[in-house]
Coordinates of C-alpha atoms and ligand atoms in Angstrom, one line a residue:
M1 CA -1.8 13.6 20.2
D2 CA -4.2 10.8 21.3
L3 CA -5.6 9.2 18.1
H4 CA -8.4 7.5 20.1
L5 CA -7.8 4.2 18.2
K6 CA -7.5 1.9 21.2
N7 CA -9.4 -1.5 20.9
H8 CA -10.1 -0.9 17.2
V9 CA -9.6 -3.7 14.7
A10 CA -7.7 -3.1 11.4
V11 CA -6.9 -5.2 8.4
V12 CA -3.7 -4.5 6.5
T13 CA -3.3 -6.2 3.1
G14 CA 0.3 -6.8 2.0
G15 CA 1.3 -6.4 5.7
V16 CA 4.3 -8.7 5.9
N17 CA 6.6 -6.3 4.1
G18 CA 7.6 -2.7 3.5
I19 CA 4.9 -0.1 3.9
G20 CA 2.3 -2.6 5.0
L21 CA 4.5 -3.9 7.8
A22 CA 5.3 -0.4 9.0
T23 CA 1.5 0.3 9.0
V24 CA 0.9 -2.9 11.1
R25 CA 3.4 -1.6 13.7
A26 CA 2.1 1.9 13.7
F27 CA -1.5 0.7 14.4
A28 CA -0.2 -1.7 17.1
E29 CA 1.6 1.2 18.8
E30 CA -1.8 3.0 19.0
G31 CA -3.5 0.0 20.7
V32 CA -5.2 -1.4 17.5
D33 CA -5.6 -5.2 17.0
V34 CA -4.4 -5.9 13.4
Q35 CA -4.9 -8.7 11.0
I36 CA -2.4 -9.1 8.2
W37 CA -3.7 -10.4 4.9
D38 CA -0.9 -11.5 2.6
L39 CA 0.1 -14.5 0.4
H40 CA 3.8 -14.3 1.3
P41 CA 5.0 -17.8 2.4
D42 CA 6.4 -16.3 5.6
T43 CA 3.1 -14.6 6.6
E44 CA 2.4 -16.7 9.7
R45 CA 6.0 -16.5 11.0
I46 CA 6.2 -12.8 10.5
G47 CA 2.8 -12.3 12.1
Q48 CA 3.8 -14.3 15.2
N49 CA 7.0 -12.4 15.5
E50 CA 5.1 -9.1 15.4
N51 CA 2.5 -10.4 17.8
S52 CA 5.2 -11.1 20.4
R53 CA 6.4 -7.5 20.3
Y54 CA 3.1 -5.8 21.1
E55 CA 0.4 -5.9 23.7
V56 CA -2.4 -5.9 21.1
E57 CA -3.1 -8.9 19.0
I58 CA -1.5 -9.2 15.6
S59 CA -3.0 -12.1 13.6
T60 CA -2.6 -13.3 10.0
A61 CA -4.6 -14.8 7.3
R62 CA -3.1 -16.2 4.1
V63 CA -5.1 -14.2 1.6
D64 CA -4.7 -13.7 -2.2
V65 CA -6.4 -10.3 -2.7
V66 CA -7.5 -11.3 -6.3
S67 CA -9.5 -14.2 -5.0
S68 CA -13.1 -13.4 -4.0
E69 CA -13.2 -16.7 -2.1
S70 CA -10.0 -16.0 -0.2
V71 CA -11.0 -12.5 0.7
G72 CA -14.6 -13.4 1.6
Q73 CA -13.4 -16.2 3.9
A74 CA -11.0 -13.9 5.6
V75 CA -13.7 -11.3 6.3
E76 CA -16.0 -14.1 7.7
N77 CA -13.3 -15.5 9.9
L78 CA -12.3 -12.1 11.3
M79 CA -15.9 -11.1 12.0
E80 CA -16.4 -14.4 13.9
K81 CA -13.3 -13.7 15.9
S82 CA -13.5 -10.0 16.5
G83 CA -17.0 -8.9 15.6
Q84 CA -15.8 -5.7 13.9
I85 CA -13.5 -4.3 11.2
D86 CA -12.9 -0.6 11.8
H87 CA -10.1 0.1 9.4
L88 CA -8.9 -1.3 6.1
V89 CA -5.5 -0.4 4.7
H90 CA -4.8 -1.9 1.3
C91 CA -1.1 -2.1 0.5
A92 CA -0.8 -5.3 -1.5
A93 CA 0.4 -4.5 -5.0
V94 CA 3.0 -5.6 -7.6
G95 CA 5.0 -4.1 -10.5
S96 CA 5.4 -5.7 -13.9
G97 CA 9.1 -6.5 -13.1
K98 CA 10.1 -5.0 -16.5
F99 CA 11.4 -1.6 -17.5
G100 CA 8.7 0.1 -19.6
S101 CA 10.2 3.1 -21.1
P102 CA 9.3 3.5 -23.9
F103 CA 6.0 1.7 -23.3
T104 CA 6.6 -0.5 -26.4
K105 CA 9.3 -2.4 -24.5
L106 CA 6.3 -4.1 -22.8
S107 CA 3.7 -6.2 -24.5
P108 CA 0.0 -5.9 -23.6
N109 CA 0.4 -9.3 -21.9
D110 CA 2.7 -7.7 -19.4
W111 CA -0.2 -5.6 -18.2
K112 CA -2.6 -8.3 -17.2
R113 CA -1.2 -9.6 -13.9
V114 CA -0.4 -6.0 -12.7
L115 CA -3.9 -4.8 -13.5
D116 CA -5.5 -7.9 -11.9
I117 CA -3.6 -7.7 -8.6
N118 CA -3.5 -3.9 -8.3
I119 CA -7.0 -3.0 -9.5
M120 CA -9.1 -6.2 -9.0
G121 CA -7.3 -6.9 -5.7
M122 CA -8.6 -3.5 -4.5
V123 CA -12.0 -4.1 -5.9
E124 CA -12.3 -7.6 -4.1
V125 CA -11.1 -6.2 -0.8
A126 CA -13.4 -3.2 -1.0
H127 CA -16.4 -5.3 -1.9
A128 CA -15.8 -7.7 0.9
V129 CA -15.2 -5.1 3.7
A130 CA -17.7 -2.3 2.8
P131 CA -20.8 -4.3 3.8
V132 CA -19.3 -5.0 7.3
M133 CA -18.5 -1.3 7.8
K134 CA -21.9 -0.2 6.4
A135 CA -23.6 -2.5 8.9
G136 CA -21.7 -0.8 11.7
K137 CA -22.2 2.7 10.2
Q138 CA -18.6 3.5 10.6
G139 CA -15.1 2.7 9.3
T140 CA -12.1 4.0 7.3
M141 CA -10.3 2.7 4.3
V142 CA -6.9 3.8 3.1
F143 CA -5.6 2.6 -0.3
I144 CA -1.9 3.0 -1.0
S145 CA -1.6 4.4 -4.5
S146 CA 1.5 6.2 -5.8
V147 CA 2.7 9.4 -7.3
A148 CA 3.0 7.2 -10.4
G149 CA -0.8 7.2 -10.5
Q150 CA -0.8 11.0 -10.9
I151 CA 2.0 11.8 -13.3
G152 CA 2.2 8.8 -15.7
S153 CA 5.6 7.5 -14.6
P154 CA 7.3 6.0 -17.6
T155 CA 9.2 3.3 -15.7
D156 CA 6.3 0.8 -15.5
P157 CA 3.1 2.0 -17.4
P158 CA 0.8 -0.8 -16.3
Y159 CA 1.8 -0.2 -12.6
S160 CA 1.3 3.6 -13.2
A161 CA -2.2 3.1 -14.8
S162 CA -3.3 0.7 -12.0
K163 CA -2.3 3.3 -9.4
A164 CA -4.4 5.9 -11.1
A165 CA -7.3 3.5 -11.0
N166 CA -6.8 3.1 -7.2
I167 CA -7.2 6.9 -6.8
N168 CA -10.3 7.0 -9.0
F169 CA -12.1 4.1 -7.4
A170 CA -11.3 5.4 -3.9
Q171 CA -13.0 8.6 -4.8
C172 CA -16.1 6.7 -6.1
M173 CA -16.2 4.8 -2.8
A174 CA -15.7 7.9 -0.7
Q175 CA -18.8 9.4 -2.2
D176 CA -20.9 6.3 -2.0
L177 CA -20.0 5.4 1.6
A178 CA -19.9 8.9 3.2
G179 CA -23.6 8.6 4.2
D180 CA -22.7 5.4 6.1
G181 CA -20.0 7.2 8.1
I182 CA -17.2 5.6 6.2
R183 CA -14.2 7.6 5.0
V184 CA -12.0 6.5 2.1
N185 CA -8.7 8.1 1.2
T186 CA -5.5 7.3 -0.8
V187 CA -1.9 7.9 0.2
C188 CA 0.8 8.2 -2.4
P189 CA 4.4 7.6 -1.7
S190 CA 7.1 8.3 -4.3
M191 CA 10.4 6.5 -3.3
V192 CA 10.5 4.0 -0.4
Q193 CA 13.2 1.3 0.0
T194 CA 11.1 -1.9 -0.3
D195 CA 11.1 -5.1 -2.4
L196 CA 8.8 -3.5 -4.8
N197 CA 11.0 -0.4 -5.3
R198 CA 14.1 -2.5 -5.5
A199 CA 12.5 -4.5 -8.4
V200 CA 12.0 -1.2 -10.3
W201 CA 15.7 -0.4 -9.9
Q202 CA 16.6 -4.0 -11.0
S203 CA 14.6 -3.8 -14.2
W204 CA 16.0 -0.4 -15.0
N205 CA 19.6 -1.6 -14.2
E206 CA 19.2 -4.6 -16.4
S207 CA 18.1 -2.4 -19.3
R208 CA 21.3 -0.2 -19.1
P209 CA 24.6 -0.9 -20.7
K210 CA 27.1 -2.3 -18.2
E211 CA 29.0 1.1 -17.9
D212 CA 25.8 3.0 -17.0
Q213 CA 24.6 0.6 -14.3
L214 CA 24.3 1.8 -10.7
T215 CA 23.9 0.2 -7.3
Y216 CA 20.4 0.4 -5.8
E217 CA 21.5 3.0 -3.3
E218 CA 23.2 5.2 -5.9
W219 CA 20.2 4.9 -8.3
G220 CA 17.9 6.0 -5.5
R221 CA 20.2 8.8 -4.3
Q222 CA 20.4 10.3 -7.9
K223 CA 16.7 9.9 -8.5
C224 CA 15.7 11.5 -5.1
A225 CA 18.2 14.4 -5.7
R226 CA 16.8 15.0 -9.3
M227 CA 13.1 14.6 -8.6
I228 CA 12.2 15.1 -5.0
P229 CA 12.5 18.6 -3.5
L230 CA 13.3 17.2 0.0
A231 CA 15.9 15.1 -1.9
R232 CA 15.7 11.9 0.2
W233 CA 13.9 8.6 0.4
Q234 CA 10.6 8.4 2.4
K235 CA 10.8 5.7 5.1
P236 CA 8.0 3.1 5.3
E237 CA 7.1 4.7 8.7
D238 CA 6.5 8.1 7.0
I239 CA 3.8 6.5 5.0
A240 CA 2.4 4.5 8.0
D241 CA 2.1 7.7 10.1
M242 CA -0.1 9.3 7.6
V243 CA -2.2 6.2 7.1
V244 CA -2.8 5.8 10.8
F245 CA -3.7 9.5 11.2
L246 CA -6.2 9.3 8.3
S247 CA -7.7 6.2 10.0
S248 CA -8.2 8.2 13.2
E249 CA -11.0 10.5 14.4
R250 CA -8.4 13.3 14.1
A251 CA -9.1 13.1 10.4
A252 CA -12.9 13.0 10.8
Q253 CA -13.4 15.6 8.0
V254 CA -11.0 14.0 5.5
T255 CA -12.5 11.8 2.8
G256 CA -12.0 11.3 -0.9
Q257 CA -8.6 12.8 -0.7
T258 CA -5.3 11.8 -2.3
I259 CA -2.5 12.6 0.1
N260 CA 1.0 12.7 -1.2
V261 CA 3.7 11.6 1.3
D262 CA 6.4 12.1 -1.3
G263 CA 9.0 14.7 -0.3
G264 CA 7.2 17.2 -2.5
F265 CA 7.6 15.2 -5.7
V266 CA 4.1 16.2 -6.9
M267 CA 2.8 19.6 -6.1
H268 CA -0.7 20.8 -7.1
C269 CA -1.6 24.5 -7.3
Ligands
NAD1 N1 8.1 1.4 -2.4 C1 7.8 2.5 -3.0 O1 8.7 3.2 -3.4 C2 6.3 2.8 -3.3 C3 6.1 4.0 -4.0 C4 4.8 4.4 -4.3 C5 3.7 3.5 -3.9 N2 4.0 2.3 -3.3 C6 2.8 1.5 -3.0 O2 2.9 1.1 -1.6 C7 2.2 -0.2 -1.4 C8 3.1 -1.1 -0.7 O3 4.3 -1.4 -1.4 P1 5.7 -1.8 -0.9 O4 6.7 -0.9 -1.6 O5 5.6 -1.8 0.6 O6 5.8 -3.3 -1.5 P2 6.4 -4.7 -0.9 O7 6.7 -5.5 -2.1 O8 7.4 -4.5 0.2 O9 5.0 -5.3 -0.2 C9 3.9 -5.7 -1.0 C10 3.2 -6.8 -0.2 O10 2.1 -7.2 -0.9 C11 1.9 -8.6 -0.9 N3 1.1 -9.0 -2.0 C12 1.5 -9.0 -3.4 N4 0.5 -9.5 -4.1 C13 -0.5 -10.0 -3.2 C14 -1.7 -10.6 -3.4 N5 -2.2 -11.0 -4.6 N6 -2.4 -10.9 -2.3 C15 -2.0 -10.6 -1.0 N7 -0.8 -10.0 -0.8 C16 -0.1 -9.6 -1.9 C17 3.4 -9.1 -1.0 O11 3.5 -10.4 -0.5 C18 4.1 -8.0 -0.1 O12 4.1 -8.5 1.3 C19 1.9 -0.7 -2.8 O13 0.5 -0.4 -3.1 C20 2.8 0.1 -3.7 O14 2.2 0.3 -5.0 C21 5.3 1.9 -3.0

């Protein structure tokens, strides 16, 4: 299936790791120039390495998504360089790093950084990119949320709440921007082996008595078997494939949707 994405320009936030990096590669395979926005100290090195593997250009900008200044400067620089931003994929997010079941194990203070990065980061990026897409009367945005944003996952309540906010704000934007030819969707994974997911296991493991502790692999295997009908991890590439499809003309009638790529973890009737 030709996705007709050649010569487009995409921004992927949180693109040096995990699902973001898989998305960068999936776009590059479709002939899309990609700019990675991330604050990871290895951003430039990882970007250069990716750039050397593909015929398209993969560039980087050191961006903190909670900083209006940082995000605004990145949009300005990319517009000067490329003259267009066709696709935005927002992957940058964090967990609290603590095991929040019951929620009283956390304090209200544990919520602030998570809400700031996961909600305000989305808001900053959306506010900076939407005017550029509106001016061009076209564009797509995909926000990576989570099944935790739909079922109130008890492991990390602030993370879960922030992911619900991602879905809600994406729907607001989908309605507001439809008239300008811009589509906005969210994609929700459930279990993907990444740094973020490993941190969830680590905080769970540290909260258990020694005799109940599990390796990351065994914790994941048991969780997938118990909660996911397909009973296996999703790979970062599984999520990236859906993101790139939603960004393409093949999904021209899809906007305001929450698409679960979760092995059947959440089923709506
Ligand atoms: N891994 C899973 O099991 C899973 C499940 C459901 C949803 N998700 C969602 O998928 C998305 C990607 O997560 P991942 O698992 O690939 O995580 P990851 O930790 O591998 O990658 C997250 C990236 O975001 C970057 N980042 C963090 N804060 C930032 C900031 N302020 N500014 C710029 N960059 C920042 C990090 O440097 C990192 O490169 C997230 O939105 C996450 O909530 C992941």
